[in-house]
PDB file of C-alpha atoms in Angstrom:
ATOM      1  CA  MET A   1       0.000   0.000   0.000  1.00 45.00           C
ATOM      2  CA  ALA A   2       2.832   2.386   0.879  1.00 47.00           C
ATOM      3  CA  ILE A   3       4.561   1.737  -2.457  1.00 53.00           C
ATOM      4  CA  ALA A   4       1.291   2.238  -4.359  1.00 78.00           C
ATOM      5  CA  LYS A   5       0.658   5.570  -2.650  1.00 81.00           C
ATOM      6  CA  ALA A   6       4.238   6.742  -3.240  1.00 83.00           C
ATOM      7  CA  GLU A   7       3.898   5.873  -6.945  1.00 86.00           C
ATOM      8  CA  ARG A   8       0.553   7.695  -7.124  1.00 88.00           C
ATOM      9  CA  LEU A   9       2.035  10.803  -5.494  1.00 89.00           C
ATOM     10  CA  MET A  10       5.010  10.715  -7.850  1.00 89.00           C
ATOM     11  CA  ASN A  11       2.739  10.455 -10.905  1.00 90.00           C
ATOM     12  CA  LEU A  12       0.572  13.323  -9.692  1.00 91.00           C
ATOM     13  CA  ALA A  13       3.639  15.486  -9.041  1.00 90.00           C
ATOM     14  CA  LEU A  14       5.029  14.744 -12.516  1.00 90.00           C
ATOM     15  CA  CYS A  15       1.699  15.636 -14.127  1.00 91.00           C
ATOM     16  CA  LEU A  16       1.463  18.928 -12.272  1.00 91.00           C
ATOM     17  CA  LEU A  17       5.089  19.838 -12.971  1.00 90.00           C
ATOM     18  CA  GLY A  18       5.026  18.765 -16.618  1.00 88.00           C
ATOM     19  CA  THR A  19       1.936  20.673 -17.742  1.00 89.00           C
ATOM     20  CA  ARG A  20       2.002  24.182 -19.209  1.00 86.00           C
ATOM     21  CA  ARG A  21      -1.659  24.836 -18.426  1.00 88.00           C
ATOM     22  CA  PRO A  22      -3.844  24.006 -15.414  1.00 89.00           C
ATOM     23  CA  LEU A  23      -5.253  20.476 -15.457  1.00 90.00           C
ATOM     24  CA  SER A  24      -8.738  19.743 -14.160  1.00 90.00           C
ATOM     25  CA  LYS A  25      -9.586  16.850 -11.872  1.00 90.00           C
ATOM     26  CA  ARG A  26     -11.155  15.063 -14.845  1.00 89.00           C
ATOM     27  CA  GLU A  27      -7.937  15.358 -16.852  1.00 90.00           C
ATOM     28  CA  LEU A  28      -5.788  14.227 -13.931  1.00 91.00           C
ATOM     29  CA  ARG A  29      -8.014  11.227 -13.317  1.00 91.00           C
ATOM     30  CA  GLY A  30      -7.668  10.203 -16.961  1.00 90.00           C
ATOM     31  CA  SER A  31      -3.866  10.529 -16.815  1.00 89.00           C
ATOM     32  CA  ILE A  32      -3.091   8.542 -13.643  1.00 90.00           C
ATOM     33  CA  GLU A  33      -3.882   4.824 -13.547  1.00 88.00           C
ATOM     34  CA  ALA A  34      -4.557   4.693  -9.801  1.00 88.00           C
ATOM     35  CA  TYR A  35      -7.248   7.365 -10.186  1.00 90.00           C
ATOM     36  CA  LEU A  36      -8.879   5.465 -13.059  1.00 90.00           C
ATOM     37  CA  GLU A  37      -9.229   2.462 -10.745  1.00 88.00           C
ATOM     38  CA  ALA A  38     -11.104   4.453  -8.090  1.00 88.00           C
ATOM     39  CA  ALA A  39     -14.456   2.813  -7.282  1.00 88.00           C
ATOM     40  CA  SER A  40     -16.473   6.027  -7.595  1.00 91.00           C
ATOM     41  CA  ASP A  41     -16.219   9.754  -8.158  1.00 90.00           C
ATOM     42  CA  ASP A  42     -16.413  10.339  -4.407  1.00 91.00           C
ATOM     43  CA  ALA A  43     -13.583   7.870  -3.798  1.00 91.00           C
ATOM     44  CA  PHE A  44     -11.457   9.611  -6.435  1.00 92.00           C
ATOM     45  CA  ASN A  45     -12.183  13.059  -5.009  1.00 91.00           C
ATOM     46  CA  ARG A  46     -11.174  11.951  -1.507  1.00 91.00           C
ATOM     47  CA  MET A  47      -8.017  10.299  -2.837  1.00 91.00           C
ATOM     48  CA  PHE A  48      -7.055  13.334  -4.920  1.00 92.00           C
ATOM     49  CA  GLU A  49      -7.588  15.817  -2.067  1.00 91.00           C
ATOM     50  CA  ARG A  50      -5.452  13.695   0.282  1.00 91.00           C
ATOM     51  CA  ASP A  51      -2.715  13.373  -2.341  1.00 91.00           C
ATOM     52  CA  LYS A  52      -2.753  17.104  -3.061  1.00 91.00           C
ATOM     53  CA  ASP A  53      -2.444  17.889   0.650  1.00 88.00           C
ATOM     54  CA  ASP A  54       0.387  15.356   1.028  1.00 87.00           C
ATOM     55  CA  LEU A  55       2.346  16.912  -1.851  1.00 89.00           C
ATOM     56  CA  ARG A  56       1.918  20.365  -0.363  1.00 87.00           C
ATOM     57  CA  GLU A  57       3.072  19.017   2.995  1.00 81.00           C
ATOM     58  CA  LEU A  58       6.195  17.718   1.230  1.00 79.00           C
ATOM     59  CA  GLY A  59       6.880  21.211  -0.097  1.00 80.00           C
ATOM     60  CA  LEU A  60       5.414  21.176  -3.613  1.00 86.00           C
ATOM     61  CA  VAL A  61       3.772  24.506  -4.439  1.00 89.00           C
ATOM     62  CA  ILE A  62       0.490  23.692  -6.243  1.00 91.00           C
ATOM     63  CA  ALA A  63      -1.420  26.577  -7.796  1.00 90.00           C
ATOM     64  CA  THR A  64      -5.211  26.524  -8.140  1.00 89.00           C
ATOM     65  CA  VAL A  65      -6.582  28.297 -11.222  1.00 88.00           C
ATOM     66  CA  ASP A  66     -10.149  28.813 -12.476  1.00 82.00           C
ATOM     67  CA  ASN A  67     -10.368  27.830 -16.132  1.00 70.00           C
ATOM     68  CA  LEU A  68     -12.491  29.630 -18.711  1.00 64.00           C
ATOM     69  CA  ASP A  69     -15.029  26.783 -18.737  1.00 70.00           C
ATOM     70  CA  GLY A  70     -15.602  27.172 -15.008  1.00 72.00           C
ATOM     71  CA  ASP A  71     -13.593  24.136 -13.890  1.00 81.00           C
ATOM     72  CA  THR A  72     -10.809  24.398 -11.345  1.00 89.00           C
ATOM     73  CA  GLY A  73      -7.373  23.549 -12.662  1.00 91.00           C
ATOM     74  CA  TYR A  74      -4.139  22.626 -10.924  1.00 92.00           C
ATOM     75  CA  LEU A  75      -0.473  22.958 -11.830  1.00 90.00           C
ATOM     76  CA  ALA A  76       2.918  23.204 -10.147  1.00 90.00           C
ATOM     77  CA  ARG A  77       4.929  25.941 -11.803  1.00 87.00           C
ATOM     78  CA  ARG A  78       8.605  25.098 -12.115  1.00 82.00           C
ATOM     79  CA  ASP A  79       9.765  28.565 -11.119  1.00 79.00           C
ATOM     80  CA  SER A  80       7.813  28.262  -7.862  1.00 78.00           C
ATOM     81  CA  ASN A  81       9.285  24.831  -7.105  1.00 78.00           C
ATOM     82  CA  ARG A  82      12.931  25.499  -7.870  1.00 74.00           C
ATOM     83  CA  LEU A  83      15.382  26.202  -5.059  1.00 66.00           C
ATOM     84  CA  PRO A  84      17.836  29.055  -5.545  1.00 69.00           C
ATOM     85  CA  PRO A  85      21.550  28.169  -5.611  1.00 70.00           C
ATOM     86  CA  ILE A  86      22.663  27.002  -2.167  1.00 68.00           C
ATOM     87  CA  THR A  87      25.985  28.335  -0.960  1.00 73.00           C
ATOM     88  CA  LEU A  88      27.131  27.059   2.430  1.00 71.00           C
ATOM     89  CA  ASP A  89      30.631  27.049   3.808  1.00 74.00           C
ATOM     90  CA  ALA A  90      32.044  24.152   5.833  1.00 72.00           C
ATOM     91  CA  GLU A  91      31.119  25.738   9.184  1.00 74.00           C
ATOM     92  CA  GLU A  92      27.487  26.293   8.132  1.00 74.00           C
ATOM     93  CA  ALA A  93      27.265  22.727   6.837  1.00 72.00           C
ATOM     94  CA  ALA A  94      28.627  21.451  10.149  1.00 71.00           C
ATOM     95  CA  ALA A  95      25.986  23.441  12.028  1.00 71.00           C
ATOM     96  CA  LEU A  96      23.199  21.911   9.924  1.00 70.00           C
ATOM     97  CA  GLY A  97      24.605  18.423  10.441  1.00 69.00           C
ATOM     98  CA  LEU A  98      24.737  18.988  14.184  1.00 64.00           C
ATOM     99  CA  ALA A  99      21.135  20.231  14.207  1.00 64.00           C
ATOM    100  CA  ALA A 100      19.985  17.125  12.314  1.00 64.00           C
ATOM    101  CA  LYS A 101      21.642  14.856  14.895  1.00 63.00           C
ATOM    102  CA  VAL A 102      19.819  16.637  17.698  1.00 57.00           C
ATOM    103  CA  TRP A 103      16.452  15.460  16.358  1.00 58.00           C
ATOM    104  CA  GLN A 104      17.488  11.834  15.932  1.00 53.00           C
ATOM    105  CA  GLN A 105      15.195  10.620  18.721  1.00 51.00           C
ATOM    106  CA  ALA A 106      12.186  12.715  17.660  1.00 53.00           C
ATOM    107  CA  ARG A 107       9.572  12.348  14.936  1.00 53.00           C
ATOM    108  CA  LEU A 108      11.499  15.024  13.043  1.00 56.00           C
ATOM    109  CA  ALA A 109      14.377  12.598  12.420  1.00 55.00           C
ATOM    110  CA  GLY A 110      13.133  11.586   8.966  1.00 58.00           C
ATOM    111  CA  ALA A 111      12.541  15.170   7.865  1.00 60.00           C
ATOM    112  CA  ALA A 112      15.954  16.273   9.135  1.00 59.00           C
ATOM    113  CA  SER A 113      17.736  13.399   7.390  1.00 60.00           C
ATOM    114  CA  GLY A 114      15.847  14.000   4.148  1.00 62.00           C
ATOM    115  CA  ALA A 115      16.638  17.709   4.216  1.00 65.00           C
ATOM    116  CA  LEU A 116      20.353  17.000   4.614  1.00 62.00           C
ATOM    117  CA  GLN A 117      20.307  14.569   1.691  1.00 63.00           C
ATOM    118  CA  LYS A 118      18.641  17.178  -0.556  1.00 63.00           C
ATOM    119  CA  LEU A 119      21.161  19.833   0.469  1.00 64.00           C
ATOM    120  CA  ARG A 120      24.101  17.506  -0.186  1.00 63.00           C
ATOM    121  CA  ALA A 121      22.661  16.615  -3.586  1.00 60.00           C
ATOM    122  CA  ALA A 122      22.470  20.349  -4.332  1.00 58.00           C
ATOM    123  CA  GLY A 123      26.158  20.785  -3.576  1.00 61.00           C
ATOM    124  CA  MET A 124      26.382  21.404   0.159  1.00 59.00           C
ATOM    125  CA  PRO A 125      29.915  20.589   1.332  1.00 58.00           C
ATOM    126  CA  GLU A 126      30.430  17.576   3.556  1.00 59.00           C
ATOM    127  CA  ALA A 127      30.457  18.629   7.188  1.00 52.00           C
ATOM    128  CA  ARG A 128      33.529  17.534   9.115  1.00 53.00           C
ATOM    129  CA  ASP A 129      33.590  17.888  12.882  1.00 50.00           C
ATOM    130  CA  PRO A 130      37.158  18.704  14.011  1.00 46.00           C
ATOM    131  CA  TYR A 131      36.349  17.161  17.406  1.00 43.00           C
ATOM    132  CA  GLU A 132      34.764  14.005  16.046  1.00 48.00           C
ATOM    133  CA  ALA A 133      37.819  11.826  16.631  1.00 44.00           C
ATOM    134  CA  GLN A 134      38.160  12.868  20.259  1.00 42.00           C
ATOM    135  CA  HIS A 135      34.466  13.011  21.146  1.00 42.00           C
ATOM    136  CA  SER A 136      32.801  10.553  18.806  1.00 45.00           C
ATOM    137  CA  ALA A 137      30.886   9.004  21.723  1.00 45.00           C
ATOM    138  CA  LEU A 138      29.251  12.324  22.629  1.00 45.00           C
ATOM    139  CA  GLU A 139      26.309  13.451  20.540  1.00 49.00           C
ATOM    140  CA  PRO A 140      23.646  16.069  21.259  1.00 51.00           C
ATOM    141  CA  ARG A 141      20.119  14.871  21.959  1.00 54.00           C
ATOM    142  CA  ILE A 142      16.802  16.556  22.595  1.00 56.00           C
ATOM    143  CA  PRO A 143      14.478  13.864  23.991  1.00 58.00           C
ATOM    144  CA  VAL A 144      10.863  14.114  22.887  1.00 62.00           C
ATOM    145  CA  HIS A 145       8.753  11.493  24.627  1.00 71.00           C
ATOM    146  CA  GLU A 146       5.473  13.419  24.941  1.00 80.00           C
ATOM    147  CA  ALA A 147       2.783  12.471  22.421  1.00 85.00           C
ATOM    148  CA  ALA A 148       1.604  16.095  22.479  1.00 89.00           C
ATOM    149  CA  PHE A 149       4.827  17.388  20.893  1.00 88.00           C
ATOM    150  CA  GLU A 150       4.104  16.685  17.234  1.00 85.00           C
ATOM    151  CA  PRO A 151       0.483  17.964  17.079  1.00 90.00           C
ATOM    152  CA  LEU A 152       1.489  21.086  19.023  1.00 91.00           C
ATOM    153  CA  MET A 153       4.493  21.685  16.768  1.00 88.00           C
ATOM    154  CA  LEU A 154       2.232  21.515  13.710  1.00 87.00           C
ATOM    155  CA  ALA A 155      -0.368  23.746  15.387  1.00 91.00           C
ATOM    156  CA  CYS A 156       2.312  26.359  16.165  1.00 90.00           C
ATOM    157  CA  ARG A 157       3.475  26.264  12.554  1.00 87.00           C
ATOM    158  CA  ASP A 158      -0.029  26.524  11.091  1.00 87.00           C
ATOM    159  CA  ARG A 159      -1.323  29.035  13.684  1.00 90.00           C
ATOM    160  CA  ARG A 160      -4.164  26.665  14.580  1.00 92.00           C
ATOM    161  CA  PRO A 161      -6.022  26.758  17.946  1.00 95.00           C
ATOM    162  CA  VAL A 162      -5.970  23.566  20.028  1.00 95.00           C
ATOM    163  CA  VAL A 163      -7.776  21.990  22.957  1.00 96.00           C
ATOM    164  CA  PHE A 164      -6.194  19.614  25.464  1.00 96.00           C
ATOM    165  CA  ASP A 165      -6.585  18.356  29.026  1.00 95.00           C
ATOM    166  CA  TYR A 166      -3.950  19.694  31.403  1.00 94.00           C
ATOM    167  CA  ARG A 167      -3.133  18.583  34.950  1.00 88.00           C
ATOM    168  CA  LYS A 168      -1.709  21.280  37.190  1.00 80.00           C
ATOM    169  CA  SER A 169       0.836  20.269  39.813  1.00 66.00           C
ATOM    170  CA  ASN A 170      -1.623  20.903  42.666  1.00 63.00           C
ATOM    171  CA  ALA A 171      -4.668  19.318  41.034  1.00 69.00           C
ATOM    172  CA  ALA A 172      -5.803  15.717  41.256  1.00 71.00           C
ATOM    173  CA  ARG A 173      -7.717  15.873  37.962  1.00 82.00           C
ATOM    174  CA  PRO A 174      -6.907  17.570  34.653  1.00 87.00           C
ATOM    175  CA  GLY A 175      -8.872  20.503  33.296  1.00 91.00           C
ATOM    176  CA  THR A 176      -9.646  21.443  29.703  1.00 94.00           C
ATOM    177  CA  ARG A 177      -7.606  24.256  28.145  1.00 95.00           C
ATOM    178  CA  HIS A 178      -8.380  26.169  24.946  1.00 96.00           C
ATOM    179  CA  VAL A 179      -5.068  27.545  23.685  1.00 95.00           C
ATOM    180  CA  GLU A 180      -3.688  29.486  20.745  1.00 95.00           C
ATOM    181  CA  PRO A 181      -0.174  27.938  20.540  1.00 94.00           C
ATOM    182  CA  TRP A 182       2.781  30.211  19.829  1.00 91.00           C
ATOM    183  CA  THR A 183       6.013  28.266  20.299  1.00 88.00           C
ATOM    184  CA  LEU A 184       7.652  25.222  21.896  1.00 87.00           C
ATOM    185  CA  GLU A 185      10.896  25.320  23.849  1.00 83.00           C
ATOM    186  CA  CYS A 186      12.996  22.785  25.720  1.00 78.00           C
ATOM    187  CA  TRP A 187      14.348  23.792  29.133  1.00 74.00           C
ATOM    188  CA  ARG A 188      16.231  21.541  31.565  1.00 67.00           C
ATOM    189  CA  GLY A 189      15.092  18.405  29.733  1.00 68.00           C
ATOM    190  CA  HIS A 190      11.391  19.337  29.646  1.00 77.00           C
ATOM    191  CA  TRP A 191       9.297  20.721  26.782  1.00 85.00           C
ATOM    192  CA  TYR A 192       7.060  23.742  27.311  1.00 88.00           C
ATOM    193  CA  LEU A 193       4.361  25.365  25.178  1.00 90.00           C
ATOM    194  CA  ALA A 194       3.725  29.097  25.271  1.00 88.00           C
ATOM    195  CA  GLY A 195       0.442  30.462  23.997  1.00 91.00           C
ATOM    196  CA  TRP A 196      -2.734  32.409  24.646  1.00 94.00           C
ATOM    197  CA  ASP A 197      -5.150  30.750  27.079  1.00 94.00           C
ATOM    198  CA  ARG A 198      -8.588  31.725  25.768  1.00 95.00           C
ATOM    199  CA  ASP A 199     -10.435  30.812  28.956  1.00 92.00           C
ATOM    200  CA  ARG A 200      -8.180  32.975  31.131  1.00 91.00           C
ATOM    201  CA  GLY A 201      -7.565  35.681  28.544  1.00 93.00           C
ATOM    202  CA  ALA A 202      -3.837  35.733  29.206  1.00 90.00           C
ATOM    203  CA  GLU A 203      -0.491  34.319  28.112  1.00 88.00           C
ATOM    204  CA  ARG A 204       0.314  30.956  29.683  1.00 89.00           C
ATOM    205  CA  VAL A 205       3.118  28.377  29.602  1.00 87.00           C
ATOM    206  CA  PHE A 206       2.268  24.659  29.728  1.00 90.00           C
ATOM    207  CA  ARG A 207       4.587  21.747  30.457  1.00 88.00           C
ATOM    208  CA  LEU A 208       3.979  19.032  27.860  1.00 90.00           C
ATOM    209  CA  SER A 209       4.422  16.172  30.330  1.00 87.00           C
ATOM    210  CA  ARG A 210       1.296  17.417  32.137  1.00 90.00           C
ATOM    211  CA  ILE A 211      -0.891  17.271  29.026  1.00 92.00           C
ATOM    212  CA  THR A 212      -3.133  14.209  29.234  1.00 91.00           C
ATOM    213  CA  GLY A 213      -4.989  12.601  26.379  1.00 89.00           C
ATOM    214  CA  ARG A 214      -5.012  13.785  22.796  1.00 92.00           C
ATOM    215  CA  VAL A 215      -4.374  17.303  21.506  1.00 94.00           C
ATOM    216  CA  ARG A 216      -7.372  18.310  19.379  1.00 93.00           C
ATOM    217  CA  SER A 217      -7.242  20.954  16.656  1.00 91.00           C
ATOM    218  CA  ARG A 218      -9.967  23.576  16.334  1.00 90.00           C
ATOM    219  CA  ALA A 219     -11.107  25.579  13.326  1.00 86.00           C
ATOM    220  CA  GLY A 220     -10.762  29.329  13.201  1.00 87.00           C
ATOM    221  CA  SER A 221      -7.982  31.860  13.525  1.00 88.00           C
ATOM    222  CA  PHE A 222      -6.128  33.322  16.489  1.00 92.00           C
ATOM    223  CA  THR A 223      -7.967  35.947  18.511  1.00 91.00           C
ATOM    224  CA  ALA A 224      -4.876  37.410  20.211  1.00 90.00           C
ATOM    225  CA  PRO A 225      -1.794  38.864  18.499  1.00 89.00           C
ATOM    226  CA  VAL A 226       1.321  36.694  18.534  1.00 86.00           C
ATOM    227  CA  PRO A 227       4.225  38.600  20.133  1.00 83.00           C
ATOM    228  CA  ASP A 228       7.384  39.103  18.102  1.00 79.00           C
ATOM    229  CA  VAL A 229       9.449  37.495  20.892  1.00 75.00           C
ATOM    230  CA  VAL A 230       7.969  34.804  23.127  1.00 74.00           C
ATOM    231  CA  THR A 231      10.094  34.491  26.278  1.00 71.00           C
ATOM    232  CA  VAL A 232       9.257  30.914  27.242  1.00 71.00           C
ATOM    233  CA  ARG A 233      12.541  30.289  29.020  1.00 69.00           C
ATOM    234  CA  GLU A 234      12.379  33.484  31.060  1.00 72.00           C
ATOM    235  CA  THR A 235       8.802  32.739  32.093  1.00 69.00           C
ATOM    236  CA  VAL A 236       9.604  29.189  33.175  1.00 67.00           C
ATOM    237  CA  GLU A 237      12.731  30.337  34.982  1.00 66.00           C
ATOM    238  CA  SER A 238      10.774  32.902  36.985  1.00 62.00           C
ATOM    239  CA  TRP A 239       8.141  30.315  37.894  1.00 58.00           C
ATOM    240  CA  ALA A 240      10.824  27.875  39.006  1.00 52.00           C
ATOM    241  CA  GLY A 241      12.589  30.482  41.132  1.00 52.00           C
ATOM    242  CA  GLU A 242      15.643  30.765  38.876  1.00 55.00           C
ATOM    243  CA  THR A 243      15.582  34.561  39.118  1.00 61.00           C
ATOM    244  CA  ALA A 244      14.769  34.601  42.832  1.00 65.00           C
ATOM    245  CA  THR A 245      16.397  36.986  45.288  1.00 69.00           C
ATOM    246  CA  ARG A 246      15.158  35.174  48.425  1.00 81.00           C
ATOM    247  CA  SER A 247      16.138  31.833  49.922  1.00 88.00           C
ATOM    248  CA  ALA A 248      14.149  28.962  51.400  1.00 91.00           C
ATOM    249  CA  ARG A 249      15.178  26.193  53.785  1.00 94.00           C
ATOM    250  CA  ILE A 250      13.813  22.709  53.252  1.00 94.00           C
ATOM    251  CA  ARG A 251      14.396  19.223  54.589  1.00 95.00           C
ATOM    252  CA  LEU A 252      14.967  16.664  51.848  1.00 95.00           C
ATOM    253  CA  ARG A 253      15.043  12.903  52.213  1.00 94.00           C
ATOM    254  CA  ALA A 254      18.520  11.473  51.561  1.00 92.00           C
ATOM    255  CA  GLY A 255      18.948   9.955  48.107  1.00 89.00           C
ATOM    256  CA  SER A 256      16.059  11.914  46.550  1.00 91.00           C
ATOM    257  CA  GLY A 257      15.330  15.276  44.955  1.00 90.00           C
ATOM    258  CA  TYR A 258      18.448  15.551  42.821  1.00 87.00           C
ATOM    259  CA  PRO A 259      17.091  18.511  40.775  1.00 84.00           C
ATOM    260  CA  LEU A 260      16.700  20.400  44.074  1.00 88.00           C
ATOM    261  CA  ARG A 261      20.188  19.439  45.173  1.00 90.00           C
ATOM    262  CA  ALA A 262      21.596  20.719  41.872  1.00 86.00           C
ATOM    263  CA  ARG A 263      20.141  24.174  42.584  1.00 83.00           C
ATOM    264  CA  ALA A 264      20.913  24.285  46.289  1.00 89.00           C
ATOM    265  CA  ALA A 265      23.192  27.017  47.636  1.00 89.00           C
ATOM    266  CA  SER A 266      24.125  24.735  50.542  1.00 92.00           C
ATOM    267  CA  VAL A 267      23.424  21.164  51.712  1.00 93.00           C
ATOM    268  CA  ARG A 268      23.813  19.963  55.312  1.00 93.00           C
ATOM    269  CA  GLU A 269      23.349  16.428  56.608  1.00 93.00           C
ATOM    270  CA  LEU A 270      20.830  16.225  59.451  1.00 92.00           C
ATOM    271  CA  GLY A 271      21.032  12.498  60.108  1.00 90.00           C
ATOM    272  CA  GLY A 272      18.153  10.073  60.245  1.00 91.00           C
ATOM    273  CA  GLY A 273      17.960   9.952  56.459  1.00 93.00           C
ATOM    274  CA  TRP A 274      17.385  13.710  55.973  1.00 95.00           C
ATOM    275  CA  ASP A 275      19.377  16.672  54.629  1.00 95.00           C
ATOM    276  CA  GLU A 276      18.790  20.394  54.957  1.00 96.00           C
ATOM    277  CA  LEU A 277      19.011  22.519  51.796  1.00 95.00           C
ATOM    278  CA  GLU A 278      19.021  26.245  51.122  1.00 94.00           C
ATOM    279  CA  ILE A 279      17.538  26.936  47.682  1.00 90.00           C
ATOM    280  CA  PRO A 280      16.518  30.063  45.702  1.00 83.00           C
ATOM    281  CA  TYR A 281      12.937  31.089  46.386  1.00 82.00           C
ATOM    282  CA  GLY A 282      10.787  32.626  43.670  1.00 73.00           C
ATOM    283  CA  HIS A 283       7.316  32.429  42.191  1.00 66.00           C
ATOM    284  CA  GLY A 284       6.332  28.828  41.424  1.00 69.00           C
ATOM    285  CA  LEU A 285       8.699  27.138  43.860  1.00 78.00           C
ATOM    286  CA  GLY A 286       5.769  25.819  45.899  1.00 82.00           C
ATOM    287  CA  ALA A 287       4.282  24.036  42.871  1.00 77.00           C
ATOM    288  CA  TRP A 288       7.664  22.483  42.133  1.00 80.00           C
ATOM    289  CA  LEU A 289       8.213  21.263  45.701  1.00 88.00           C
ATOM    290  CA  VAL A 290       4.809  19.562  45.709  1.00 87.00           C
ATOM    291  CA  GLU A 291       6.036  17.264  42.934  1.00 83.00           C
ATOM    292  CA  PHE A 292       8.486  15.656  45.404  1.00 89.00           C
ATOM    293  CA  GLY A 293       5.654  14.683  47.761  1.00 88.00           C
ATOM    294  CA  PRO A 294       6.681  13.315  51.178  1.00 90.00           C
ATOM    295  CA  ASP A 295      10.398  13.627  50.394  1.00 93.00           C
ATOM    296  CA  VAL A 296      10.297  17.400  51.044  1.00 94.00           C
ATOM    297  CA  VAL A 297       9.428  19.352  54.198  1.00 95.00           C
ATOM    298  CA  VAL A 298       9.511  23.168  54.010  1.00 95.00           C
ATOM    299  CA  LEU A 299      11.096  24.788  57.069  1.00 95.00           C
ATOM    300  CA  GLU A 300      10.931  28.458  56.059  1.00 92.00           C
ATOM    301  CA  PRO A 301       9.697  30.931  55.003  1.00 91.00           C
ATOM    302  CA  ALA A 302       6.239  30.483  56.503  1.00 92.00           C
ATOM    303  CA  ASP A 303       4.344  31.625  53.384  1.00 90.00           C
ATOM    304  CA  LEU A 304       6.092  28.994  51.249  1.00 89.00           C
ATOM    305  CA  ARG A 305       5.350  26.305  53.814  1.00 93.00           C
ATOM    306  CA  ALA A 306       1.672  27.301  53.883  1.00 92.00           C
ATOM    307  CA  ASP A 307       1.518  27.279  50.085  1.00 88.00           C
ATOM    308  CA  VAL A 308       2.953  23.759  49.865  1.00 90.00           C
ATOM    309  CA  VAL A 309       0.658  22.442  52.615  1.00 91.00           C
ATOM    310  CA  ASP A 310      -2.422  23.906  50.857  1.00 88.00           C
ATOM    311  CA  ARG A 311      -1.429  22.347  47.575  1.00 85.00           C
ATOM    312  CA  LEU A 312      -0.865  18.923  49.150  1.00 87.00           C
ATOM    313  CA  ARG A 313      -4.242  19.097  50.891  1.00 86.00           C
ATOM    314  CA  ALA A 314      -5.940  19.972  47.599  1.00 82.00           C
ATOM    315  CA  VAL A 315      -4.337  16.934  45.954  1.00 79.00           C
ATOM    316  CA  ALA A 316      -5.323  14.684  48.877  1.00 79.00           C
ATOM    317  CA  LYS A 317      -8.949  15.809  48.663  1.00 77.00           C
ATOM    318  CA  GLY A 318      -9.026  15.045  44.965  1.00 64.00           C
TER     319      GLY A 318
END
């Protein structure tokens, strides 16, 4: 089936690229064997629309033209589907090769590999890493395990509103969010989405690992302007206390909470399987501490302790 579809797409692309005038659906159906074998006109129309969308997704620019007889015609003009000369030096080629390796574990791996092959075929110089011999075992990776990544990436690209269920750190059950997605960014091994929360009428940042269920697309356009610069990292850092000017003291169970230990200004053994840590205190620290459950006890300040206790009680009540 995959081979048959690939052959059908190739034949359609060749027809659209080889014609000097727009071809109607009727003419395309008579020129491509797979379309002639369609069981009905409806089956052909569905097949053709899917194929046309697939070719556009692959990068083929297909023009739609109204013919004099009232029919709609299609063609792919060669000047619109021809890349300009590509001139990359060795350093630029190395940067592209490095970027392609980063996505090796994600669904973008095939697209990245295919793009590199096309660029090399067009004359891009072979990228040589001067450190490859010494550091061949070290390669960059951006892990993408969340199922929400790909649909959100496509929604950001197409400026398409989405709906998903999201579980806050202090909530036992997820709630539905209606979001206009702006951009995705990876920070400290976690992926975050920045966008406009329609229900709250404000900009929000969502951690992908807390999205439950399927991301659903919605028709319509964005209702809020997309900012020129979306500061996802700065927003997440402020929520996590990265830009904090205060300090908090917590007790942490020995052998746990390594992300907290990595950010601690000081660590002191208390004995009995507990350590005392001094960590930066900023907005959002309470929500982060709740994630460590019974392994963390807040000592001070009092407002942070009260915040964590309230969040834990809310989770316990369900």
